[in-house]
PDB file of C-alpha atoms in Angstrom:
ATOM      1  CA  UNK A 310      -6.948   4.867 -28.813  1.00 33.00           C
ATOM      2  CA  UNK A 311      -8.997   4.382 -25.604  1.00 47.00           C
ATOM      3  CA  UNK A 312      -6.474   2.996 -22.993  1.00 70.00           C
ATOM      4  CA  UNK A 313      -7.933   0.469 -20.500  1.00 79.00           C
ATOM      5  CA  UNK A 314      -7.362   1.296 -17.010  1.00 93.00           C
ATOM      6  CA  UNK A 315      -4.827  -0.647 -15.040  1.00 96.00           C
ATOM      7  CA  UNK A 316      -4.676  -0.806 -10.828  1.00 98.00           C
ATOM      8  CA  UNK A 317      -1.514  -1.255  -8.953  1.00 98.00           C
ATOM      9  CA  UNK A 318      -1.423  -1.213  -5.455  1.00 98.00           C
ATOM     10  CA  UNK A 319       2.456  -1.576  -3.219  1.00 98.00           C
ATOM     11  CA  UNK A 320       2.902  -2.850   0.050  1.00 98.00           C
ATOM     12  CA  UNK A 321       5.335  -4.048   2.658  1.00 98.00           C
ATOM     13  CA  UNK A 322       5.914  -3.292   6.062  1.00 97.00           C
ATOM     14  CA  UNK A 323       7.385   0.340   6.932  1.00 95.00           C
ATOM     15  CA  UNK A 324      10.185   1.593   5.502  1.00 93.00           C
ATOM     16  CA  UNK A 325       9.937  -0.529   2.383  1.00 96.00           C
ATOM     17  CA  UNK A 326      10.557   2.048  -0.208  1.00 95.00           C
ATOM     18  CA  UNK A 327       6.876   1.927  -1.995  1.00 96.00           C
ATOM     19  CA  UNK A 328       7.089   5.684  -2.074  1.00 94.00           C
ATOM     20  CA  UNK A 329      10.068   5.877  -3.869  1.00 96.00           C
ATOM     21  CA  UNK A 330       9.176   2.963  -6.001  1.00 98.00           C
ATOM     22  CA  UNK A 331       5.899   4.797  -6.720  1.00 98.00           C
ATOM     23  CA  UNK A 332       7.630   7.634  -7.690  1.00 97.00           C
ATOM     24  CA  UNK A 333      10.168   6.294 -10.453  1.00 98.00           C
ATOM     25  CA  UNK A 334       7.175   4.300 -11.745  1.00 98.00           C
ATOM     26  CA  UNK A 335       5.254   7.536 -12.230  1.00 97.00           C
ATOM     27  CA  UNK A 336       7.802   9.002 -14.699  1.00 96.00           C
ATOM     28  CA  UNK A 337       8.061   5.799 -16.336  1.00 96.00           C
ATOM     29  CA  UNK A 338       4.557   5.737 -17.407  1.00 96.00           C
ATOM     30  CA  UNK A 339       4.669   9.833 -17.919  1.00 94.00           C
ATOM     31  CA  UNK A 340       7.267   8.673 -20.419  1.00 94.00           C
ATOM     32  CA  UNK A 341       4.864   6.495 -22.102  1.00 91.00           C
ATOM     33  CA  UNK A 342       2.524   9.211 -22.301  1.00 92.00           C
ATOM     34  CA  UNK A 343      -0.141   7.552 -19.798  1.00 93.00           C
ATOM     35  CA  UNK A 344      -2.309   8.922 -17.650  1.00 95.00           C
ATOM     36  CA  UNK A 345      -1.079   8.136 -14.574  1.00 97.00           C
ATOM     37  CA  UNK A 346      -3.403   8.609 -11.215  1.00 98.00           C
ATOM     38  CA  UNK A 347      -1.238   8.345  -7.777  1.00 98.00           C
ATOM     39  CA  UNK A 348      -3.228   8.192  -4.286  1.00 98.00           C
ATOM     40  CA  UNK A 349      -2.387   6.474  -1.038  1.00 98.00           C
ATOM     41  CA  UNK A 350      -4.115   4.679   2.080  1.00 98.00           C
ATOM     42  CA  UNK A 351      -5.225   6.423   4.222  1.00 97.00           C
ATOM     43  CA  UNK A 352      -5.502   9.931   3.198  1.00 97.00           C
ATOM     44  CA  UNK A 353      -6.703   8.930  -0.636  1.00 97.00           C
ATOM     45  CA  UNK A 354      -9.760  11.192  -0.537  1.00 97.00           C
ATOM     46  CA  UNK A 355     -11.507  14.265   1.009  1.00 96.00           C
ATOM     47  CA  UNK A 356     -12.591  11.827   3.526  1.00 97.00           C
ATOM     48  CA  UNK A 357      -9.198  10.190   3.648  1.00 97.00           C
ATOM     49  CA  UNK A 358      -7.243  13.508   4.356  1.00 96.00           C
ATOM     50  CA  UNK A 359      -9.194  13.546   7.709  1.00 96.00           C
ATOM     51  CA  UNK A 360      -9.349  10.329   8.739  1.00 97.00           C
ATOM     52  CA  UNK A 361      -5.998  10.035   8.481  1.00 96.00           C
ATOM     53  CA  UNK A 362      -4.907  12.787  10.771  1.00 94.00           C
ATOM     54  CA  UNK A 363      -6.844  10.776  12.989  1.00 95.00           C
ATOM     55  CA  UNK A 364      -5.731   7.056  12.221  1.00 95.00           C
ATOM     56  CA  UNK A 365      -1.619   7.695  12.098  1.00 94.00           C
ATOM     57  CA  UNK A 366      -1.427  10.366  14.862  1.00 93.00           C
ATOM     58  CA  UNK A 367       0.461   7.776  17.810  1.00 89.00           C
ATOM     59  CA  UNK A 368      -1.377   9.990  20.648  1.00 91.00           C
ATOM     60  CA  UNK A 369      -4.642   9.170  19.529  1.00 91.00           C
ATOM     61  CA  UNK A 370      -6.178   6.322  21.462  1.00 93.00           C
ATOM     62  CA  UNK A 371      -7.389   3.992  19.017  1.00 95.00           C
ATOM     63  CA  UNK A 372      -8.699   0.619  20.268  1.00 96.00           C
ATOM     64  CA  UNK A 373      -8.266  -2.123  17.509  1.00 96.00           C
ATOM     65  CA  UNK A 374     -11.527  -2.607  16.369  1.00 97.00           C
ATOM     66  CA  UNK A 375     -12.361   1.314  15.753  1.00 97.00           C
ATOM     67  CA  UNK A 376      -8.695   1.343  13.794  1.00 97.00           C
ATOM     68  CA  UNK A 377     -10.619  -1.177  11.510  1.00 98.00           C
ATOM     69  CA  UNK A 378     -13.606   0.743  10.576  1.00 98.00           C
ATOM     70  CA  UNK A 379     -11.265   3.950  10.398  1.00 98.00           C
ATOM     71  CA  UNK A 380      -9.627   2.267   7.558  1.00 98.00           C
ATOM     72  CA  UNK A 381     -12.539   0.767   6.163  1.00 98.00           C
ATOM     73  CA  UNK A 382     -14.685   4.213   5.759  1.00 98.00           C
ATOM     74  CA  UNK A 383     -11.144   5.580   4.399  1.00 98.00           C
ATOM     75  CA  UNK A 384     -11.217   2.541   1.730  1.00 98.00           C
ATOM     76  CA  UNK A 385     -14.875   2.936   0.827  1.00 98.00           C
ATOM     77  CA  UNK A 386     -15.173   6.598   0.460  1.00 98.00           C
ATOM     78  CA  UNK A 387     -11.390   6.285  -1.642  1.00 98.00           C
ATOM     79  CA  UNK A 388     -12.672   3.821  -4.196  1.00 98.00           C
ATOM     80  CA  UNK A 389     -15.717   5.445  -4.860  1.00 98.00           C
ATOM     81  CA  UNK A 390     -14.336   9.242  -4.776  1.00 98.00           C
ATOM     82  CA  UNK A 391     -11.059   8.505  -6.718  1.00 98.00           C
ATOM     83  CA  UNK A 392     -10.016   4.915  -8.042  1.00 98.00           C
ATOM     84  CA  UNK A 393     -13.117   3.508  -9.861  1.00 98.00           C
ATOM     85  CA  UNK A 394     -13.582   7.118 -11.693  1.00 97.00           C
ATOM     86  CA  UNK A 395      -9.841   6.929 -12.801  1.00 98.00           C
ATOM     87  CA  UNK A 396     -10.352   3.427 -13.972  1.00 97.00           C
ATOM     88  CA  UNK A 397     -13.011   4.364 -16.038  1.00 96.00           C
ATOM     89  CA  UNK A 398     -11.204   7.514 -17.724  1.00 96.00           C
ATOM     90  CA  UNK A 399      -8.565   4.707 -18.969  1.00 95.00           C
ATOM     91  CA  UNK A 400      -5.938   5.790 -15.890  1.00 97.00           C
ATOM     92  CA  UNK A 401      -3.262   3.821 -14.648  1.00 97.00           C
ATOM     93  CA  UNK A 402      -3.962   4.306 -10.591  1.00 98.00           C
ATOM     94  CA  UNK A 403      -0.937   3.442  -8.563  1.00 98.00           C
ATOM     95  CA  UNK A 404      -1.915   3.069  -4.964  1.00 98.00           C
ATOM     96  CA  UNK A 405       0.686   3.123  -1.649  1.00 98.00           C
ATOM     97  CA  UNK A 406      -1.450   0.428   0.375  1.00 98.00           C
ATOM     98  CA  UNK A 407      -4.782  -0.719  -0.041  1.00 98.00           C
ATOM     99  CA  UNK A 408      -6.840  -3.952   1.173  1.00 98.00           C
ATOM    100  CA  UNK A 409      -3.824  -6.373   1.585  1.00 98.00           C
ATOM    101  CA  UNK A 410      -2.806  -4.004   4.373  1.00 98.00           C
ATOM    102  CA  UNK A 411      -5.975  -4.555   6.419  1.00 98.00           C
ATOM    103  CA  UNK A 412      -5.264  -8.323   6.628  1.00 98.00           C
ATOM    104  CA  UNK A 413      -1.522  -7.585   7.441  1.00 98.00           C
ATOM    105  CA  UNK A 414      -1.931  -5.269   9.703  1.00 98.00           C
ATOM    106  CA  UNK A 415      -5.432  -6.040  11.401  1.00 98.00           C
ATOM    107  CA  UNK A 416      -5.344  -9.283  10.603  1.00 98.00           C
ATOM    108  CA  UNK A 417      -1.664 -10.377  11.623  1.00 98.00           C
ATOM    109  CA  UNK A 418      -0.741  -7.758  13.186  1.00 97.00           C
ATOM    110  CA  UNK A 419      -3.634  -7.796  15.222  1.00 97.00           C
ATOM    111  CA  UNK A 420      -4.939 -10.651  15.961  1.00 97.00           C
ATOM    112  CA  UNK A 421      -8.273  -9.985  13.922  1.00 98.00           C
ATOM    113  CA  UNK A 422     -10.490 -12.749  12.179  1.00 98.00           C
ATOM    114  CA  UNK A 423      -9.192 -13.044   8.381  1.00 98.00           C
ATOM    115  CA  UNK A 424     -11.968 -14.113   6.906  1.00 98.00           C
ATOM    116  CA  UNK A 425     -14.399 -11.652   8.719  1.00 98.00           C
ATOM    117  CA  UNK A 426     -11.646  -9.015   7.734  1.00 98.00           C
ATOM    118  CA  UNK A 427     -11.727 -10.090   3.888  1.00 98.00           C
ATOM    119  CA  UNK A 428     -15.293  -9.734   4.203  1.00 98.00           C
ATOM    120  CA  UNK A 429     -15.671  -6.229   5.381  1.00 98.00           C
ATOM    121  CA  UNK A 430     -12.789  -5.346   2.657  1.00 98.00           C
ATOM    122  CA  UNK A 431     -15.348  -6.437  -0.185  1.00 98.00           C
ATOM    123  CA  UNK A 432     -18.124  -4.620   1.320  1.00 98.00           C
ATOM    124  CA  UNK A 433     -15.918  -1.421   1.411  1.00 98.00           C
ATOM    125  CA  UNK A 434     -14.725  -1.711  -1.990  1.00 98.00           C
ATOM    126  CA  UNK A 435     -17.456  -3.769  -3.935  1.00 97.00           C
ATOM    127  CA  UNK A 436     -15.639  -6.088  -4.808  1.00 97.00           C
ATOM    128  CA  UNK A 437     -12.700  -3.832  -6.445  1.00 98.00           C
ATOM    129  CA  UNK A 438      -9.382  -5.610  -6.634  1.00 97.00           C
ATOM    130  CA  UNK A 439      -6.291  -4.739  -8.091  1.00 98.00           C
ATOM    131  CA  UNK A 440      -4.393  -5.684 -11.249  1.00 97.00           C
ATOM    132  CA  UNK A 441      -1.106  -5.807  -9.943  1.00 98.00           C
ATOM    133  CA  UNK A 442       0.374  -5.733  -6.317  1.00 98.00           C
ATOM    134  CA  UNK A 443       3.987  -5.060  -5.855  1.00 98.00           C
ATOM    135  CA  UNK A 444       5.069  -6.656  -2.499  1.00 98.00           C
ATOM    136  CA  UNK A 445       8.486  -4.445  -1.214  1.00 98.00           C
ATOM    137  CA  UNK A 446       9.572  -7.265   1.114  1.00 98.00           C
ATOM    138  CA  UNK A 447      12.433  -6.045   3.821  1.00 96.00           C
ATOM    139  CA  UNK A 448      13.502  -7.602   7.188  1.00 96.00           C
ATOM    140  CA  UNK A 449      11.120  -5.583   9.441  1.00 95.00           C
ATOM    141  CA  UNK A 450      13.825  -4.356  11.535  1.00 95.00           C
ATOM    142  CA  UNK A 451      15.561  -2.634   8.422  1.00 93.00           C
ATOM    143  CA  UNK A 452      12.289  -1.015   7.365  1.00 91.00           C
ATOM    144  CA  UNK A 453      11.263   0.346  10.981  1.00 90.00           C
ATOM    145  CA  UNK A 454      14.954   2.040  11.139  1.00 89.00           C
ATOM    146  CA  UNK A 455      14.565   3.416   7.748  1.00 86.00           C
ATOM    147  CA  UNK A 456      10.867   4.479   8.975  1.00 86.00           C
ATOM    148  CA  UNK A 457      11.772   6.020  11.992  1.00 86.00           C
ATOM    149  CA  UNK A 458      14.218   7.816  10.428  1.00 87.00           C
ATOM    150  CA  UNK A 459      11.825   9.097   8.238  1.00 83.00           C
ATOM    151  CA  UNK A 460       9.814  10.538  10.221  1.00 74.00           C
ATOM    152  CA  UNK A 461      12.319  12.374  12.718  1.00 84.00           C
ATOM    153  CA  UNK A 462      13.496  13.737   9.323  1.00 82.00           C
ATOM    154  CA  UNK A 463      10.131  15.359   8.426  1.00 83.00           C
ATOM    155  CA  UNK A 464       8.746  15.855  11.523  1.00 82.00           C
ATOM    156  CA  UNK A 465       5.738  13.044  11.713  1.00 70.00           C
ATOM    157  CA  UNK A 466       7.163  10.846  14.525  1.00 74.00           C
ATOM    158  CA  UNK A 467       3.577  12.074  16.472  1.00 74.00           C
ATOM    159  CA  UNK A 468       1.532  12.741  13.518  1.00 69.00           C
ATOM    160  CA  UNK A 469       2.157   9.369  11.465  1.00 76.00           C
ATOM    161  CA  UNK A 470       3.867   7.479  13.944  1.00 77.00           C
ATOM    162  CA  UNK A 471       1.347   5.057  15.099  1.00 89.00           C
ATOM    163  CA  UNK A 472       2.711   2.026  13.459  1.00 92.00           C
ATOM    164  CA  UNK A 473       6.376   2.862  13.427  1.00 90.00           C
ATOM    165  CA  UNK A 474       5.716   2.942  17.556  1.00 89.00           C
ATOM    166  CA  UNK A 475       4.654  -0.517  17.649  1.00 92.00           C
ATOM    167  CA  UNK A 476       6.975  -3.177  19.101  1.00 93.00           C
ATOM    168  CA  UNK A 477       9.268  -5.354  16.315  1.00 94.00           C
ATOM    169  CA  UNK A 478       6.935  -8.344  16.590  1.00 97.00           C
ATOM    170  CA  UNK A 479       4.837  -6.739  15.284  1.00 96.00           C
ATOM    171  CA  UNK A 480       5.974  -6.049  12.391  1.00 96.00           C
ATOM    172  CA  UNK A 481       7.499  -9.293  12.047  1.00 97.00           C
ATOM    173  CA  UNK A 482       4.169 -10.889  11.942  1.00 98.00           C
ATOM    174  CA  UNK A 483       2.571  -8.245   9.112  1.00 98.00           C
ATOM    175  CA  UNK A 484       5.875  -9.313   6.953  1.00 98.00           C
ATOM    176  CA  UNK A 485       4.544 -12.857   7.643  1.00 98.00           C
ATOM    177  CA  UNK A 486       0.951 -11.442   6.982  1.00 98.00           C
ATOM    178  CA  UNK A 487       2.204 -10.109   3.408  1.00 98.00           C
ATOM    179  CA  UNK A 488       3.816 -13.149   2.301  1.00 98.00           C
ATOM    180  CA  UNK A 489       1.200 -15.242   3.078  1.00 98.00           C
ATOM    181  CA  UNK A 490      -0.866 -13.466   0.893  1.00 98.00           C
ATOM    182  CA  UNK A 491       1.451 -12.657  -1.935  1.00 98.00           C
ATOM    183  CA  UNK A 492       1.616 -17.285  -1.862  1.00 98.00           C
ATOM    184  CA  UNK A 493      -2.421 -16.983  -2.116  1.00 96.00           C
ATOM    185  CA  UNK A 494      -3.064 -14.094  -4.730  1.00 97.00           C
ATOM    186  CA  UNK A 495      -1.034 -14.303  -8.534  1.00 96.00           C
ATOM    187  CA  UNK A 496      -1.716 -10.853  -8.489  1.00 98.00           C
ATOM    188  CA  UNK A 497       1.239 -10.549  -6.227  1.00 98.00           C
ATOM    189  CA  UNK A 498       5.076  -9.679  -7.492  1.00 98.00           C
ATOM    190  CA  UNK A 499       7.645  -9.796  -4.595  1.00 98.00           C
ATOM    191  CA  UNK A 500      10.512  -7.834  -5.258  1.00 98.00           C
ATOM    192  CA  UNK A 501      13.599  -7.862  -2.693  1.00 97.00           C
ATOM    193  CA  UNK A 502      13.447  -4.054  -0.883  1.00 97.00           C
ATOM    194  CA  UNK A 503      17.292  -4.680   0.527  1.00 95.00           C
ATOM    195  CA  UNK A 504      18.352  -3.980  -2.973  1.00 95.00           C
ATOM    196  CA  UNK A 505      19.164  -0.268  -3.785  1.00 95.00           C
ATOM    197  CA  UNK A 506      15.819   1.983  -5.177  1.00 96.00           C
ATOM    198  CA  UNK A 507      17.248   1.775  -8.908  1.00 97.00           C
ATOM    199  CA  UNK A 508      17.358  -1.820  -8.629  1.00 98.00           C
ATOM    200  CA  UNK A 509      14.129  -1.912  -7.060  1.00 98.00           C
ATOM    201  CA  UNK A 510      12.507   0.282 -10.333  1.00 98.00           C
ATOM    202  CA  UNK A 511      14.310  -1.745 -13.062  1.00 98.00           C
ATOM    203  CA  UNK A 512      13.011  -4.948 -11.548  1.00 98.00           C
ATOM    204  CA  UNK A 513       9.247  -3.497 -11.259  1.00 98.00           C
ATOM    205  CA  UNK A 514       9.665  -1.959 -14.511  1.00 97.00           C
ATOM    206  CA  UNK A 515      10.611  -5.149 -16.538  1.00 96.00           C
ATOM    207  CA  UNK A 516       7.522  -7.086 -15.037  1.00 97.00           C
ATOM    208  CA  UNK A 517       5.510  -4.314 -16.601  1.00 96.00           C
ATOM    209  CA  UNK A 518       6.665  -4.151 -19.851  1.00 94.00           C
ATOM    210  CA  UNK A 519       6.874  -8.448 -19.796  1.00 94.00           C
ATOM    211  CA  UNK A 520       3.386  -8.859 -18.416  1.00 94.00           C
ATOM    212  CA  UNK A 521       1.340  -5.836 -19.478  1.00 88.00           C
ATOM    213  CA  UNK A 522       0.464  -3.856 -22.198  1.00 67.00           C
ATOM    214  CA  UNK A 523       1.444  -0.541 -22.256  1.00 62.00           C
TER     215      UNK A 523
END
């Protein structure tokens, strides 16, 4: 039977857990014998790979509105290159960040215009939205320590430390940025990130199997 495809997206400020999330969801839907597509923001694509090295690394000097189209020529190339062709095969593309992030981070974060920033976000995607978008939400300050941690751990406090270097407020305001949007969009699903990761997955997983078809 041919499958429709299905596009969920995660966010939440750093140190949320998405990856892990991401990762337990992926062997869910194995299970199910789906065809399951997982890609990121930035770094989705061919494109992505390089422009990320670029966009994360905390030494390079970024001013805010270059950051933006950085991201933006990520997104574009990314849906064209990757997520619309999986759709189309019948895939199930989970995706760690995609245009909610722009308005958090930009846009909250930032300072940036939302509306102008929505704008550009349909122009780099044409119009592509997703399905489903699991919100991880976590007091910032919890996230940046898990984060930072992270990163010291692997070694990528320079190379994808560009956020995780920014001051706590931040972050608080992206968290505000995210739930904001998760009160606009029914897309959203907010799921508490101070819970453990197996509470996290069994929480996601039930909205699944209540609200889609699998």
């Amino acid at each position: 039977m041919n499958k429709k495809g299905l596009f969920i997206t995660f966010e939440g400020v750093e140190g949320a857990g998405k990856t892990t999330l991401i990762k337990k969801l992926v062997a869910f839907f194995t299970e199910k014998q789906r065809d399951v597509f997982l890609t990121r923001e930035p770094g989705g694509s061919e494109l992505g790979k390089k422009l990320r090295s670029i966009i994360l690394n905390a030494d390079e000097k970024i001013c805010p509105s270059a950051e933006l189209f950085l991201f933006l020529a990520d997104r574009s190339q990314h849906v064209e290159e990757c997520i619309k062709p999986a759709l189309k095969a019948g895939k199930i593309v989970l995706c760690d960040r995609f245009i909610d992030s722009t308005i958090a981070y930009q846009g909250y974060g930032r300072g940036m215009d939302i509306a102008q920033l929505t704008n550009f976000n349909t122009v780099a995607t044409g119009g592509l939205e997703p399905h489903l978008t699991f919100l991880l939400d976590l007091l910032p300050e919890r996230g940046l320590k898990r984060a930072k941690e992270r990163n010291i751990e692997q070694n990528l406090t320079i190379d994808e430390g560009r956020f995780e270097a920014e001051a706590l407020q931040f972050h608080q305001k992206i968290r505000e940025g995210f739930l904001a949007l998760a009160e606009q969009k029914k897309r959203f699903f907010i799921v508490n990130a101070e819970q453990d990761a197996e509470q996290v997955f069994c929480i996601a997983k039930q909205y699944l199997e209540e609200n889609f078809l699998l």
